[in-house]
Coordinates of C-alpha atoms and ligand atoms in Angstrom, one line a residue:
M369 CA 142.4 62.3 160.1
T370 CA 143.4 65.9 159.5
T371 CA 145.1 68.0 162.2
D372 CA 143.2 71.2 162.4
H373 CA 143.6 74.0 164.9
R374 CA 140.6 73.9 167.3
V375 CA 139.0 76.4 169.6
Q376 CA 137.2 74.6 172.5
G377 CA 137.3 71.5 170.4
I378 CA 135.8 73.0 167.3
A379 CA 137.9 73.0 164.2
V380 CA 138.5 76.5 162.9
R381 CA 138.1 75.0 159.5
D382 CA 134.4 74.4 160.4
L383 CA 134.0 77.9 161.8
A384 CA 135.4 79.3 158.6
D385 CA 133.1 77.2 156.5
T386 CA 130.1 78.2 158.5
F387 CA 130.7 81.9 159.1
G388 CA 133.0 82.7 156.2
T389 CA 136.4 84.4 156.3
P390 CA 138.0 86.7 157.2
L391 CA 136.8 86.0 160.8
F392 CA 137.6 86.9 164.3
V393 CA 137.1 84.0 166.8
Y394 CA 137.0 84.8 170.5
D395 CA 137.4 82.0 173.1
A396 CA 135.2 82.8 176.2
D397 CA 137.3 80.4 178.3
V398 CA 140.4 82.4 177.6
L399 CA 138.6 85.7 178.4
A400 CA 137.5 84.2 181.7
A401 CA 140.9 82.7 182.5
Q402 CA 142.6 86.1 182.0
Y403 CA 140.0 87.8 184.1
R404 CA 140.2 85.2 186.9
T405 CA 144.0 85.1 187.0
L406 CA 144.0 88.8 187.8
R407 CA 140.9 88.7 190.0
Q408 CA 142.2 85.9 192.2
G409 CA 145.6 87.5 192.6
L410 CA 144.4 91.0 193.2
D411 CA 143.2 92.3 196.6
P412 CA 139.4 91.8 196.7
S413 CA 138.9 95.5 197.3
V414 CA 140.5 96.5 193.9
E415 CA 137.8 96.8 191.3
I416 CA 138.3 95.8 187.6
Y417 CA 136.8 97.9 184.9
Y418 CA 136.9 96.8 181.2
S419 CA 138.1 99.4 178.7
L420 CA 135.8 98.8 175.7
K421 CA 138.3 100.6 173.5
A422 CA 140.2 97.3 173.3
N423 CA 137.3 95.3 171.9
P424 CA 133.9 97.0 171.7
N425 CA 132.0 93.8 170.8
V426 CA 128.9 93.7 173.0
A427 CA 129.2 90.0 173.6
V428 CA 132.8 90.4 174.8
C429 CA 131.7 93.1 177.1
A430 CA 128.9 91.0 178.4
E431 CA 131.2 88.1 179.1
L432 CA 133.6 90.3 181.1
H433 CA 130.7 91.9 183.0
A434 CA 129.3 88.5 183.9
L435 CA 132.6 87.7 185.4
G436 CA 132.4 90.9 187.5
A437 CA 134.0 93.7 185.5
G438 CA 132.6 97.3 185.3
A439 CA 132.9 99.2 182.0
E440 CA 135.1 102.1 181.0
V441 CA 133.7 103.8 177.9
S442 CA 134.7 106.8 175.7
S443 CA 131.8 107.4 173.3
L444 CA 128.0 107.2 173.1
A445 CA 128.3 104.0 171.2
E446 CA 130.5 102.4 173.8
L447 CA 128.1 103.7 176.5
L448 CA 125.2 102.0 174.7
T449 CA 127.3 98.9 174.2
A450 CA 128.0 98.6 177.9
A451 CA 124.3 99.1 178.7
R452 CA 123.3 96.4 176.2
A453 CA 125.9 94.1 177.7
G454 CA 124.1 94.5 181.0
V455 CA 126.5 96.9 182.8
P456 CA 124.6 99.2 185.1
A457 CA 125.3 102.9 184.6
E458 CA 126.6 103.1 188.1
R459 CA 129.3 100.6 187.2
T460 CA 130.3 102.5 184.0
M461 CA 132.8 105.2 183.8
F462 CA 133.1 107.7 180.9
L463 CA 136.6 108.9 179.9
G464 CA 138.1 110.7 177.0
P465 CA 139.8 114.1 176.3
G466 CA 137.1 115.4 173.9
K467 CA 133.7 114.6 175.2
S468 CA 130.9 116.4 173.5
A469 CA 128.0 118.2 175.3
D470 CA 125.8 115.3 174.2
E471 CA 128.1 112.8 175.8
L472 CA 128.4 114.7 179.0
T473 CA 124.6 115.2 179.1
A474 CA 124.1 111.4 178.6
C475 CA 126.5 110.9 181.6
V476 CA 124.4 113.2 183.7
K477 CA 121.0 111.9 182.6
E478 CA 121.8 108.2 182.7
G479 CA 123.6 108.3 186.0
V480 CA 127.0 107.2 184.8
G481 CA 128.9 106.2 187.9
L482 CA 132.1 108.2 187.2
V483 CA 132.8 110.9 184.7
V484 CA 136.6 111.2 184.2
C485 CA 137.2 114.9 183.4
E486 CA 140.3 115.8 181.4
S487 CA 140.4 119.6 181.2
F488 CA 139.2 122.6 183.1
P489 CA 136.8 123.8 180.4
E490 CA 135.3 120.3 180.4
L491 CA 134.8 120.6 184.2
D492 CA 133.1 124.0 183.6
L493 CA 130.8 122.5 180.9
L494 CA 129.9 119.4 182.9
N495 CA 129.2 121.7 185.9
D496 CA 126.8 123.8 183.8
L497 CA 125.0 120.8 182.3
A498 CA 124.7 119.2 185.7
G499 CA 123.2 122.4 187.1
Q500 CA 120.7 122.5 184.2
H501 CA 119.6 118.9 185.0
A502 CA 119.6 119.5 188.8
A503 CA 122.1 116.6 189.1
R504 CA 125.5 116.2 190.8
P505 CA 127.6 113.7 188.8
S506 CA 130.5 111.9 190.4
V507 CA 133.7 113.1 188.8
L508 CA 137.3 111.8 188.7
L509 CA 140.0 114.3 187.8
R510 CA 142.3 112.8 185.3
V511 CA 145.9 113.9 186.1
N512 CA 148.8 114.2 183.7
P513 CA 151.4 113.5 186.4
A514 CA 154.8 115.2 186.5
F515 CA 156.5 111.8 186.9
S516 CA 157.0 109.0 184.5
V517 CA 158.2 105.4 185.0
K518 CA 160.2 103.9 182.2
G519 CA 159.1 100.6 180.6
S520 CA 155.8 101.3 178.9
G521 CA 155.2 101.1 175.1
L522 CA 153.6 104.5 175.4
T523 CA 154.6 106.6 178.3
M524 CA 152.1 109.1 179.6
G525 CA 153.6 110.9 182.5
G526 CA 156.0 113.9 182.5
K527 CA 155.1 114.9 178.9
A528 CA 152.9 117.5 177.2
R529 CA 149.7 115.6 176.5
Q530 CA 146.1 116.3 175.5
F531 CA 145.0 113.8 178.3
G532 CA 144.1 114.9 181.8
M533 CA 145.2 118.1 183.6
D534 CA 148.9 118.7 184.4
E535 CA 149.6 117.9 188.0
D536 CA 150.9 121.5 188.7
Q537 CA 147.9 123.1 187.2
L538 CA 145.6 121.0 189.4
E539 CA 147.7 121.9 192.4
A540 CA 146.7 125.5 191.8
A541 CA 143.0 124.7 191.1
G542 CA 141.7 125.8 194.5
N543 CA 138.7 124.4 196.3
V544 CA 137.0 122.2 193.7
T545 CA 133.6 122.2 195.5
A546 CA 133.4 125.9 195.5
R547 CA 134.6 126.1 191.9
W548 CA 132.3 123.4 190.5
P549 CA 129.4 123.2 192.9
H550 CA 127.3 120.9 190.7
L551 CA 130.0 118.3 190.5
H552 CA 130.8 115.7 193.1
V553 CA 134.6 115.4 192.8
R554 CA 135.4 112.0 194.2
G555 CA 138.9 111.3 193.2
V556 CA 141.6 110.9 190.7
E557 CA 142.4 108.9 187.6
V558 CA 145.8 108.4 186.1
F559 CA 146.7 106.2 183.1
M560 CA 150.4 105.7 182.8
G561 CA 150.7 103.9 179.5
T562 CA 149.7 100.8 177.6
R563 CA 151.3 97.4 176.9
I564 CA 153.6 97.4 180.0
L565 CA 155.4 94.1 180.2
D566 CA 157.4 94.8 183.3
S567 CA 155.3 94.1 186.5
S568 CA 157.5 96.2 188.7
V569 CA 156.6 99.3 186.5
I570 CA 152.9 98.7 187.1
A571 CA 153.5 98.3 190.9
E572 CA 155.6 101.5 191.0
N573 CA 153.0 103.4 188.9
T574 CA 150.3 102.3 191.3
R575 CA 152.2 103.3 194.4
R576 CA 153.0 106.8 193.0
I577 CA 149.4 107.3 191.7
L578 CA 148.0 106.5 195.1
L579 CA 150.3 109.0 196.7
L580 CA 149.6 111.6 194.1
A581 CA 145.8 111.2 194.6
E582 CA 146.2 111.7 198.4
R583 CA 148.2 114.8 198.0
L584 CA 145.8 116.3 195.5
A585 CA 142.8 115.5 197.6
D586 CA 144.3 117.2 200.6
L587 CA 145.4 120.2 198.6
L588 CA 142.1 120.7 196.7
D589 CA 140.0 119.8 199.6
F590 CA 137.9 116.9 198.4
P591 CA 137.3 113.6 200.1
L592 CA 139.2 110.9 198.3
D593 CA 136.5 108.3 197.6
V594 CA 138.0 106.8 194.5
V595 CA 141.4 106.3 192.8
D596 CA 141.6 104.8 189.4
V597 CA 145.2 103.7 189.0
G598 CA 144.9 102.7 185.3
G599 CA 146.7 99.5 184.5
G600 CA 148.3 99.0 181.1
L601 CA 149.1 95.4 181.6
G602 CA 150.8 94.1 178.5
V603 CA 150.8 90.9 176.6
A604 CA 153.7 89.5 174.4
Y605 CA 153.2 89.7 170.7
F606 CA 156.7 89.6 169.3
E607 CA 159.7 87.3 169.5
G608 CA 161.7 87.8 172.6
E609 CA 158.8 89.3 174.6
Q610 CA 157.1 87.7 177.6
D611 CA 153.7 88.3 179.0
V612 CA 153.6 90.6 182.0
D613 CA 154.0 88.5 185.2
V614 CA 150.5 88.7 186.7
D615 CA 151.7 87.5 190.1
G616 CA 154.3 90.2 190.1
V617 CA 151.6 92.8 189.2
T618 CA 149.2 91.6 191.9
G619 CA 151.9 91.3 194.5
G620 CA 153.1 94.8 193.9
V621 CA 149.7 96.4 193.5
N622 CA 148.4 94.7 196.6
Q623 CA 151.3 95.9 198.7
A624 CA 150.8 99.5 197.4
V625 CA 147.0 99.2 198.1
L626 CA 147.7 97.8 201.6
D627 CA 149.9 100.7 202.5
F628 CA 147.3 103.1 201.1
R629 CA 144.4 101.4 203.0
G630 CA 146.3 102.0 206.3
R631 CA 145.8 105.7 205.7
R632 CA 142.6 105.7 203.6
P633 CA 140.5 102.7 204.6
G634 CA 137.3 103.6 202.8
T635 CA 138.7 104.7 199.4
R636 CA 137.7 102.6 196.3
V637 CA 140.6 101.6 194.1
I638 CA 139.9 100.8 190.4
M639 CA 142.1 99.3 187.7
E640 CA 141.0 99.8 184.1
L641 CA 142.1 97.2 181.5
G642 CA 141.6 96.4 177.9
R643 CA 144.3 94.6 176.2
Y644 CA 145.2 92.2 179.0
L645 CA 141.6 91.0 179.3
T646 CA 140.9 90.4 175.6
A647 CA 144.1 90.0 173.5
L648 CA 144.8 86.3 174.2
A649 CA 141.2 85.3 173.5
G650 CA 141.2 86.4 169.9
L651 CA 142.2 84.6 166.8
Y652 CA 142.2 86.3 163.4
V653 CA 141.4 83.8 160.6
T654 CA 142.1 84.6 157.0
R655 CA 141.9 82.2 154.0
I656 CA 144.6 82.2 151.4
R657 CA 143.3 83.1 147.9
Y658 CA 146.5 82.9 145.8
V659 CA 150.1 82.0 146.3
K660 CA 152.7 83.5 144.1
T661 CA 156.4 84.3 144.0
S662 CA 158.1 87.7 143.3
R663 CA 161.8 87.8 142.7
G664 CA 162.3 84.6 144.6
E665 CA 160.1 85.5 147.6
R666 CA 156.9 83.6 148.4
F667 CA 153.6 85.5 148.9
A668 CA 150.4 84.1 150.2
V669 CA 147.6 86.6 149.4
A670 CA 144.8 86.2 151.9
D671 CA 141.2 87.5 152.0
G672 CA 141.9 89.8 155.0
G673 CA 144.8 91.8 156.2
T674 CA 145.6 95.0 157.9
N675 CA 142.2 96.4 157.1
H676 CA 141.1 94.2 160.0
H677 CA 144.3 93.9 162.0
M678 CA 146.4 97.0 161.7
A679 CA 148.3 96.1 164.9
A680 CA 149.8 93.1 163.1
V681 CA 151.6 95.4 160.8
G682 CA 153.8 96.1 163.8
T683 CA 154.0 99.9 163.2
G684 CA 156.1 101.9 165.5
S685 CA 159.1 99.7 165.1
F686 CA 161.8 100.0 162.4
V687 CA 161.9 96.3 161.6
K688 CA 158.6 94.6 160.8
R689 CA 157.9 92.2 163.6
N690 CA 155.3 89.4 163.3
F691 CA 152.4 88.6 165.6
P692 CA 152.3 84.8 166.4
V693 CA 151.1 83.2 163.1
Q694 CA 150.1 79.6 162.4
V695 CA 148.6 77.7 159.6
L696 CA 145.2 76.4 161.0
T697 CA 144.5 73.6 158.6
D698 CA 146.6 70.4 158.5
T699 CA 148.8 71.8 161.2
D700 CA 151.1 68.8 161.2
R701 CA 152.9 70.1 158.0
P702 CA 156.4 71.1 159.0
A703 CA 157.3 74.8 158.6
T704 CA 160.0 74.5 156.0
E705 CA 159.4 77.6 153.9
T706 CA 159.6 81.4 154.3
W707 CA 156.4 83.3 153.5
H708 CA 154.9 86.8 153.4
V709 CA 151.2 86.7 154.2
T710 CA 149.5 89.7 152.7
G711 CA 145.9 90.9 152.4
P712 CA 143.7 92.2 149.7
L713 CA 144.5 95.9 149.9
C714 CA 146.3 97.8 147.2
T715 CA 149.2 99.0 149.4
P716 CA 152.5 97.3 150.2
N717 CA 151.7 98.0 153.9
D718 CA 149.1 95.3 153.8
T719 CA 151.5 92.7 155.1
L720 CA 150.2 90.6 158.0
V721 CA 153.4 88.7 158.5
K722 CA 156.8 89.0 156.7
N723 CA 159.4 86.3 156.3
A724 CA 157.5 83.9 158.6
K725 CA 158.4 80.2 158.8
L726 CA 155.4 78.3 157.5
P727 CA 154.7 75.0 155.7
P728 CA 154.3 75.0 151.9
L729 CA 151.0 76.9 151.5
Q730 CA 148.3 76.7 148.9
A731 CA 145.1 78.5 148.1
G732 CA 142.3 77.5 150.6
D733 CA 144.6 77.2 153.6
L734 CA 143.6 79.1 156.7
I735 CA 146.1 81.3 158.4
G736 CA 145.6 82.4 162.0
I737 CA 147.1 85.3 163.8
H738 CA 147.0 84.6 167.5
R739 CA 146.6 87.1 170.4
S740 CA 144.3 89.2 168.3
G741 CA 141.4 89.9 170.6
A742 CA 142.5 93.5 171.4
Y743 CA 142.7 96.5 169.1
G744 CA 141.6 94.5 166.1
P745 CA 138.9 95.7 163.6
S746 CA 137.8 98.7 165.7
A747 CA 141.4 100.0 165.6
S748 CA 141.9 99.2 161.9
P749 CA 140.9 100.9 158.6
V750 CA 138.0 98.6 158.0
L751 CA 136.5 100.9 155.3
F752 CA 139.7 101.1 153.3
L753 CA 139.0 99.6 149.9
G754 CA 135.5 98.9 151.1
H755 CA 135.8 95.4 152.5
G756 CA 134.1 96.4 155.7
H757 CA 134.0 94.9 159.1
P758 CA 134.7 91.1 159.4
A759 CA 132.4 88.7 161.2
E760 CA 133.1 87.9 164.8
V761 CA 132.3 84.6 166.5
L762 CA 132.4 84.0 170.3
V763 CA 132.9 80.4 171.3
A764 CA 131.3 79.8 174.7
N765 CA 130.7 76.5 176.4
G766 CA 131.8 74.7 173.3
T767 CA 129.2 76.5 171.1
P768 CA 130.1 79.1 168.5
H769 CA 127.9 82.3 168.5
L770 CA 128.0 84.8 165.6
V771 CA 128.3 88.0 167.6
R772 CA 128.9 90.3 164.7
E773 CA 127.9 89.9 161.1
H774 CA 130.4 90.9 158.4
D775 CA 129.5 94.0 156.5
M776 CA 128.0 93.7 153.1
P777 CA 128.7 96.2 150.3
Q778 CA 125.2 97.8 150.7
D779 CA 126.1 98.4 154.4
L780 CA 129.0 100.6 153.3
L781 CA 126.9 102.5 150.8
A782 CA 123.8 102.9 153.0
K783 CA 124.8 106.3 154.3
Q784 CA 126.2 107.8 151.1
R785 CA 124.2 110.1 148.9
L786 CA 124.6 111.5 145.4
P787 CA 124.1 115.2 145.4
L788 CA 121.1 116.3 143.3
H789 CA 123.2 118.2 140.8
T790 CA 124.8 115.1 139.5
T791 CA 121.5 113.8 138.4
H792 CA 122.0 115.0 134.8
P793 CA 119.0 115.5 132.6
V794 CA 118.7 112.7 130.1
R795 CA 119.7 113.9 126.6
S796 CA 117.4 113.0 123.8
Ligands
PLP1185 C1 143.5 102.8 176.2 C2 143.2 103.0 177.6 C3 143.0 102.0 178.5 C4 143.2 100.5 178.1 O1 144.5 100.3 177.9 P1 145.0 98.8 177.7 O2 146.5 98.9 177.5 O3 144.3 98.2 176.5 O4 144.7 98.0 179.0 C5 142.7 102.3 179.8 N1 142.6 103.6 180.2 C6 142.8 104.6 179.3 C7 142.7 106.0 179.8 C8 143.1 104.4 178.0 O5 143.4 105.4 177.2

């Protein structure tokens, strides 16, 4: 009897044999557990929107929507994905600092529930487009707040940013209804940062964002129908880290919302989340092709690497830190050796894990990188060296579903053309 890592009782070895490697495996039970933990703790009046940026697979979006999430999208492809996943346009919000006229027109024509505007010229353009279509889209003003709260991997407030409009510029914006008559300005959106592991930071962000939203609504004279307080709930990847304490988050956010409700009973409050909802559900599976040593160090060269999982490189920190890694086949082998697991790319950066404690490895072994459901292939250079996008499998109710085929070489060539002048005449 072999000891293999399993997802909902299915040996990953079998998934790899059926669907090939490299492979992303998503566990729908884990997606649901993450969603429900937050949903059950959070005040029922706080809405949860799923940020497709974290994992744009249509099946992942559909799972989260079935659980009750709306969708936050930032491109026409993500808008279409949300629609295919069954999210109604009214429960979709469109966000992003560089929306095209086509994207804004789609928001207007398809009745996207909330358009989050990030600059004054964007408001002007959307106002024109709305006028042309005799529509009045609902708009949130994205604010780049003057404050910041320490403790996020990426801090947004109090800095020069391409996102949103500076708080002080908005304060001087005047009456928004008079200025943009074709827009229905309904509220404010603020996103304070990503991968926040300290629940008190999220609570404090929420409290301050709600206050800021009230102040701006009074100053600019619009009814405050909606506040999107962002989110940024983090998950632990590296040694010494701990997942954000969800009870701490919900306790703090609920208290802030309760205070706010006392003053603004009818205002919708939204949280938008990507990583927290999807990261834990994903397992990246690669198969070792070759093992070798170089100057006394052990290398396992696998069939996939940073081309599918750039986040695992651990960029942004001086020392390479490893995502949680595990051998998935014959898991009872003791971890007695130190290995680098690298991918197929011709760059030394293609190192999935460095100096990891693993059992003696051999060609054919499967290696898993856990917590890989967010910012995987879509945030990685999948075209680098032409290996293309890996397959994705969603395991739901004990059944694996192929939810994305891996790319074939012809897929990568399908949109390339030879210019006519390189068709040289044949010499006789
Ligand atoms: C990236 C992003 C999110 C999702 O962030 P996570 O940390 O993955 O939850 C939400 N809102 C905005 C504006 C973003 O840019």
